[in-house]
mmCIF file with all atom_site columns, C-alpha atoms in Angstrom:
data_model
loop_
_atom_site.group_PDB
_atom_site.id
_atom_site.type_symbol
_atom_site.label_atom_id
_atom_site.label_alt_id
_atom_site.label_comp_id
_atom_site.label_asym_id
_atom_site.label_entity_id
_atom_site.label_seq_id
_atom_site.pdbx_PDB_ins_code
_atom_site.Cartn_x
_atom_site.Cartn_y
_atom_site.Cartn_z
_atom_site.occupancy
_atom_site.B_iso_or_equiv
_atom_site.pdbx_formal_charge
_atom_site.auth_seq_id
_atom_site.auth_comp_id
_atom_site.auth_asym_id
_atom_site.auth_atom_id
_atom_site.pdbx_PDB_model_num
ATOM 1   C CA . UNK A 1 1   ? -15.268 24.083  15.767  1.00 62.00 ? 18  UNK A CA 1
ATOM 2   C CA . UNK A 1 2   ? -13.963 22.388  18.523  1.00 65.00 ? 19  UNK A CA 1
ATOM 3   C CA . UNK A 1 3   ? -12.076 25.992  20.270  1.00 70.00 ? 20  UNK A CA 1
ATOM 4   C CA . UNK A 1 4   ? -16.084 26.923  19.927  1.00 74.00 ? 21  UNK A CA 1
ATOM 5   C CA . UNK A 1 5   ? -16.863 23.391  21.885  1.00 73.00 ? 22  UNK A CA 1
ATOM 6   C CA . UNK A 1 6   ? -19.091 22.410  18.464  1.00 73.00 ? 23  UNK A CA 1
ATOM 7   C CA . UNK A 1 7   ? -16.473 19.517  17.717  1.00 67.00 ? 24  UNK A CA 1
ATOM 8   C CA . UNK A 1 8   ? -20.286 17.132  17.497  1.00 70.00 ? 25  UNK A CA 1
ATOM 9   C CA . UNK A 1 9   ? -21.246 19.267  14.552  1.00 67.00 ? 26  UNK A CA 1
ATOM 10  C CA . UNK A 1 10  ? -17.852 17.475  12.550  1.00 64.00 ? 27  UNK A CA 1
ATOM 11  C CA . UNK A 1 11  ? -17.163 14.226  14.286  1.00 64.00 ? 28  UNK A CA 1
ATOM 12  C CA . UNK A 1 12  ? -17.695 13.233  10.816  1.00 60.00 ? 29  UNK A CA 1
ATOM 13  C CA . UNK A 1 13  ? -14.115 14.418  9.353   1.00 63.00 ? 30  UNK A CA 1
ATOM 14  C CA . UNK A 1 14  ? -12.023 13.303  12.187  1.00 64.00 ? 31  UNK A CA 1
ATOM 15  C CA . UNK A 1 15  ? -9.954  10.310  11.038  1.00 64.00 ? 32  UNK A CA 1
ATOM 16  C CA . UNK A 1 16  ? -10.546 7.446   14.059  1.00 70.00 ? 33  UNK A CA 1
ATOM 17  C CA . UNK A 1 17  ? -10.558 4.209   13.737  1.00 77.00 ? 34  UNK A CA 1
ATOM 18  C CA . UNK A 1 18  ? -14.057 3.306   11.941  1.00 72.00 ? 35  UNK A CA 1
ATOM 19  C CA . UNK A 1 19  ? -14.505 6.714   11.315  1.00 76.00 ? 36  UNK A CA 1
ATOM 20  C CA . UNK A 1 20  ? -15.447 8.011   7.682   1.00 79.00 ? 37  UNK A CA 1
ATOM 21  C CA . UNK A 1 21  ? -11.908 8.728   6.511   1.00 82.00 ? 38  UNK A CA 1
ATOM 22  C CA . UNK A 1 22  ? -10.423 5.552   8.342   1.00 84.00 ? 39  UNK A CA 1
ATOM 23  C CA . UNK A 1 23  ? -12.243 3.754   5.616   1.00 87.00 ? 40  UNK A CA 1
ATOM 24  C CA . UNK A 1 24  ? -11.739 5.455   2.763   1.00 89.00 ? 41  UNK A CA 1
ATOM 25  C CA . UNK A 1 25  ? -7.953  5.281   3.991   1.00 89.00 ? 42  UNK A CA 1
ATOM 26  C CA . UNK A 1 26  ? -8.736  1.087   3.934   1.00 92.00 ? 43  UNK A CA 1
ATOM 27  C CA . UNK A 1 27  ? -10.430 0.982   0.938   1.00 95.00 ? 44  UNK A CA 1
ATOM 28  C CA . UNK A 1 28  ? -7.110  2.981   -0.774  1.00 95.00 ? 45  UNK A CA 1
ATOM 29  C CA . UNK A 1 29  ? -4.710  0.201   0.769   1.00 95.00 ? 46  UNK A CA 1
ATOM 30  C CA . UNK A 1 30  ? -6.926  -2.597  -0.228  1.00 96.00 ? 47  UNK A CA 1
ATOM 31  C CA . UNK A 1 31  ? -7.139  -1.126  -3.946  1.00 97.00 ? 48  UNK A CA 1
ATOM 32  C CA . UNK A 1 32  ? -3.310  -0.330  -3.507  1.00 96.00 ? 49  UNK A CA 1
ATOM 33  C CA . UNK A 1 33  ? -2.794  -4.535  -2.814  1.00 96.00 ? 50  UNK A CA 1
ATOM 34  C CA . UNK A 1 34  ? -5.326  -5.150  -5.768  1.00 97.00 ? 51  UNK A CA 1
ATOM 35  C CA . UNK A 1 35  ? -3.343  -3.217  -8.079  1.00 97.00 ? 52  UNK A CA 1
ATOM 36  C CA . UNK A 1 36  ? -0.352  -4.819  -7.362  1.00 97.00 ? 53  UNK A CA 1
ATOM 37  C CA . UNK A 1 37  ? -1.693  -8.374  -7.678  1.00 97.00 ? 54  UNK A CA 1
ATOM 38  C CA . UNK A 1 38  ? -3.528  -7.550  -10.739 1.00 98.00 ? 55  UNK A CA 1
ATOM 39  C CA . UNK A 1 39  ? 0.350   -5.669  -12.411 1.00 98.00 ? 56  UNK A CA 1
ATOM 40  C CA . UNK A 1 40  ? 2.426   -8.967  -11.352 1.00 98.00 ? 57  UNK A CA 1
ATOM 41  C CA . UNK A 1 41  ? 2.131   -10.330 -14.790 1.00 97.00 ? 58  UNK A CA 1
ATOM 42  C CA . UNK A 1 42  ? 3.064   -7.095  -16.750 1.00 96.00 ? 59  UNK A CA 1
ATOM 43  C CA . UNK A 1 43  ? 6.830   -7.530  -15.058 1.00 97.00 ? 60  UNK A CA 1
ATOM 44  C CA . UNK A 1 44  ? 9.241   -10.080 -16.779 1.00 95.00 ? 61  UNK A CA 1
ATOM 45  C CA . UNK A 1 45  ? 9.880   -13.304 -15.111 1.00 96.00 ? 62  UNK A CA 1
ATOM 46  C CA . UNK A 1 46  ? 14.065  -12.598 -15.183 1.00 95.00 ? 63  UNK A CA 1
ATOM 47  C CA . UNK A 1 47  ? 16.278  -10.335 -14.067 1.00 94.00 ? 64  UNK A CA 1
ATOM 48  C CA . UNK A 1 48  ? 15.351  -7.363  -11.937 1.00 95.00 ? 65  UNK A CA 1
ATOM 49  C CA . UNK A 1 49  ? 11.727  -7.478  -13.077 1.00 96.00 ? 66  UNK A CA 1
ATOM 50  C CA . UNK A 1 50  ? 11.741  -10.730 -11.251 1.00 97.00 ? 67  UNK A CA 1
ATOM 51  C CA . UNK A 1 51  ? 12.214  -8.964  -8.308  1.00 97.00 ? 68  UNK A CA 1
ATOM 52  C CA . UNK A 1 52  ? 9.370   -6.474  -8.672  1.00 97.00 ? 69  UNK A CA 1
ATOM 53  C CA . UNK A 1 53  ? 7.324   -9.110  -9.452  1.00 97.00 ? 70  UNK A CA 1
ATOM 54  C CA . UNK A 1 54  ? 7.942   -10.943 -6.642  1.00 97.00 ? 71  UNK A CA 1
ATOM 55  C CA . UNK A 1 55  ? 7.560   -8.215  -4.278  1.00 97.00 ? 72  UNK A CA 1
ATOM 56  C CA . UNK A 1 56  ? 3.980   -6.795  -5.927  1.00 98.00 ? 73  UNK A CA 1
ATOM 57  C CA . UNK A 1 57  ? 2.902   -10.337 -5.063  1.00 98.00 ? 74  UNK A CA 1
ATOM 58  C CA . UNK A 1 58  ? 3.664   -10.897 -1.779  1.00 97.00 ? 75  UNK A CA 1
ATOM 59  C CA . UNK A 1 59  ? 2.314   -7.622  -1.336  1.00 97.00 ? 76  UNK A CA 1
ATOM 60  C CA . UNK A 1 60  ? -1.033  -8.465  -3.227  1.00 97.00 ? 77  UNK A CA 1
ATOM 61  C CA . UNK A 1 61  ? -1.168  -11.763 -0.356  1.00 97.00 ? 78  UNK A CA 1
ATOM 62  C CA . UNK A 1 62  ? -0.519  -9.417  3.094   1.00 96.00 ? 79  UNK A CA 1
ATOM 63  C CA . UNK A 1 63  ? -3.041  -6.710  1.975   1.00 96.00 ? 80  UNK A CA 1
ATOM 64  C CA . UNK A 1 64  ? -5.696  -9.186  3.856   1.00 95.00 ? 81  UNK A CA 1
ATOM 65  C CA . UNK A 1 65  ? -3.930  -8.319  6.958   1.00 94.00 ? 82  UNK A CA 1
ATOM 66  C CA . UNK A 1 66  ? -4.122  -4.633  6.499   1.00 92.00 ? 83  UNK A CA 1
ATOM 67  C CA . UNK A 1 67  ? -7.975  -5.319  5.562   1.00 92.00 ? 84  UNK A CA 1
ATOM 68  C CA . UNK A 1 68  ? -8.587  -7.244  8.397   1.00 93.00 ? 85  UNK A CA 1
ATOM 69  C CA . UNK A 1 69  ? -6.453  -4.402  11.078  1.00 91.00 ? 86  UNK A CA 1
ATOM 70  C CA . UNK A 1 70  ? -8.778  -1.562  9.432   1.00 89.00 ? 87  UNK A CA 1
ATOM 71  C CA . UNK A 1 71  ? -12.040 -3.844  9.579   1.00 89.00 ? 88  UNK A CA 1
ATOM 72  C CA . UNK A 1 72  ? -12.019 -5.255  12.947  1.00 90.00 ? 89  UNK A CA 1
ATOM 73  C CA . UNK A 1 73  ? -14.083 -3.975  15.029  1.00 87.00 ? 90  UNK A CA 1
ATOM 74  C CA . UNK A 1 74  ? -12.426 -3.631  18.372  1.00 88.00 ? 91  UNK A CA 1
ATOM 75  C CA . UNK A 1 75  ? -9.050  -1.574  17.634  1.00 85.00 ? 92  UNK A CA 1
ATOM 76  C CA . UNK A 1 76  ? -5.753  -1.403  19.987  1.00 86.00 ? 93  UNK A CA 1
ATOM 77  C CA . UNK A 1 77  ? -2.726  -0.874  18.908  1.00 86.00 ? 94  UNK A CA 1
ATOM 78  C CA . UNK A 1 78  ? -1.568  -4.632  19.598  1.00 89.00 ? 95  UNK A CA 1
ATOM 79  C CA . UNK A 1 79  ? -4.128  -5.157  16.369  1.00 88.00 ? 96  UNK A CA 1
ATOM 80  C CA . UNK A 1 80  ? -1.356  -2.838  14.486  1.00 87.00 ? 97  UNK A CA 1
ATOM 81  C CA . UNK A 1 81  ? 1.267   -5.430  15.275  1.00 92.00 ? 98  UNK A CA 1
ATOM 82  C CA . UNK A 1 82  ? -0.667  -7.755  12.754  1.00 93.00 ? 99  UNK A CA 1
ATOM 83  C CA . UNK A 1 83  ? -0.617  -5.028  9.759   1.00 91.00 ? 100 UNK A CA 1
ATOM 84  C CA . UNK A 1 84  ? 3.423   -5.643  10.015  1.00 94.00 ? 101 UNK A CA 1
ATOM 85  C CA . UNK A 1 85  ? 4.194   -7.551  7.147   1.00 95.00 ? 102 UNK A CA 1
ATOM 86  C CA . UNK A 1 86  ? 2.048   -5.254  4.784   1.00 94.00 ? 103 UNK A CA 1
ATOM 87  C CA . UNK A 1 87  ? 4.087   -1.876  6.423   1.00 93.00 ? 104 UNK A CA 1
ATOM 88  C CA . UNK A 1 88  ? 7.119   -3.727  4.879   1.00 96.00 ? 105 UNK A CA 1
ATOM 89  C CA . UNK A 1 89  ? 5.912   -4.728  1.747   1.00 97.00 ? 106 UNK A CA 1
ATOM 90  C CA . UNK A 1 90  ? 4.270   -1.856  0.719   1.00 96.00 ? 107 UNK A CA 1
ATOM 91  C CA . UNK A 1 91  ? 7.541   0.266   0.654   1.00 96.00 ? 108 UNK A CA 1
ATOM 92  C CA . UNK A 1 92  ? 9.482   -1.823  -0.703  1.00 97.00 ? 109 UNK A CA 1
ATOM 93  C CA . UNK A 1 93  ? 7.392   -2.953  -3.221  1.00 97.00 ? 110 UNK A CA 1
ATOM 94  C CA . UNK A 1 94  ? 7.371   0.805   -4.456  1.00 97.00 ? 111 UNK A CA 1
ATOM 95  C CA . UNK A 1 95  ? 10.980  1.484   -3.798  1.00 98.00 ? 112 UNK A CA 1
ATOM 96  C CA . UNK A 1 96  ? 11.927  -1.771  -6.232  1.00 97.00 ? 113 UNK A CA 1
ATOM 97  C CA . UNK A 1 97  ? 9.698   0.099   -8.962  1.00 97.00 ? 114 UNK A CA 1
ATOM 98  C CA . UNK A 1 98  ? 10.809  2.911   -8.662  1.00 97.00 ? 115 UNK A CA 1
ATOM 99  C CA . UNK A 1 99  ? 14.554  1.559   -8.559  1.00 97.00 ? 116 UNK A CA 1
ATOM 100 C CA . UNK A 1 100 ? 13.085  -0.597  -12.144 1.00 96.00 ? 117 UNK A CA 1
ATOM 101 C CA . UNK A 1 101 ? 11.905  2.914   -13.595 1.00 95.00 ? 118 UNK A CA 1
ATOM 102 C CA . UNK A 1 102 ? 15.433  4.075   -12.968 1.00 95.00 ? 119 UNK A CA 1
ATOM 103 C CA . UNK A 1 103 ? 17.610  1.740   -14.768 1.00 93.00 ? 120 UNK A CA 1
ATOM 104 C CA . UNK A 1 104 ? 14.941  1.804   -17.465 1.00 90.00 ? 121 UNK A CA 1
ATOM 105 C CA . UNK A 1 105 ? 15.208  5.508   -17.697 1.00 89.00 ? 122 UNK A CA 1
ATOM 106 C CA . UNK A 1 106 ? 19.257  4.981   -17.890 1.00 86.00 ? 123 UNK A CA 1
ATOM 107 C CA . UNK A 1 107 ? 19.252  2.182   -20.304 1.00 83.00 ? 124 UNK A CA 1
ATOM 108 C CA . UNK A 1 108 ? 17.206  4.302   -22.451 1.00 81.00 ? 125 UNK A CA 1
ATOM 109 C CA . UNK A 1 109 ? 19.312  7.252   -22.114 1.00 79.00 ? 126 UNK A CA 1
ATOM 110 C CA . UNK A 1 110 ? 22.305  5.306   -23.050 1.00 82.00 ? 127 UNK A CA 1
ATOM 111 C CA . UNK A 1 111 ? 20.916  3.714   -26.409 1.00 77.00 ? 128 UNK A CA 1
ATOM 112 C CA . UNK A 1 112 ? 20.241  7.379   -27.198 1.00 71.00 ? 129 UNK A CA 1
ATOM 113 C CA . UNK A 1 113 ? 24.039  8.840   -26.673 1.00 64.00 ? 130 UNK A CA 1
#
């Protein structure tokens, strides 16, 4: 559409900031930082649980900065510089589970051999 100079006709699916898919790409995060709060208590308070739990929680308390970098309503990319904290958290958050699945997965394996 826009080789054919009709790009107006489907302004609607381009992802800009405050554009349709920009918040639906918000919304995700937030419900992403919700999630994580809302799992903190299923992980033990010891051991390497301790450390997922940890992490889910700080993420749970920076997802307000990725809300507010998504929701305000004059972007620049010095507004990106806030979101920081949550583009570290958010990783490793998921790497840590996914590092607790792991050595779940191998304990499990062991008790079976």
């Amino acid at each position: 559409m826009t080789l054919k100079g009709a790009a107006d006709e489907i302004r609607i699916l381009n992802q800009t900031p405050h554009s349709l898919f920009w918040d639906f790409d918000a919304i995700g995060y937030i419900c992403m930082g919700l999630a994580t709060l809302f799992a903190v208590p299923v992980f033990e308070k010891q051991g390497f649980q301790k450390w997922v739990r940890y992490c889910f929680f700080v993420h749970a308390l920076v997802t307000p900065l990725i809300a507010f970098v998504y929701f305000y309503p004059n972007f620049s990319d010095t507004l990106l510089l806030i979101g920081i904290p949550w583009g570290i958290t958010a990783p490793v958050s998921m790497l840590l589970l996914a590092i607790m699945f792991k050595k779940d997965s191998d304990v499990r394996h062991q008790t079976k051999e």
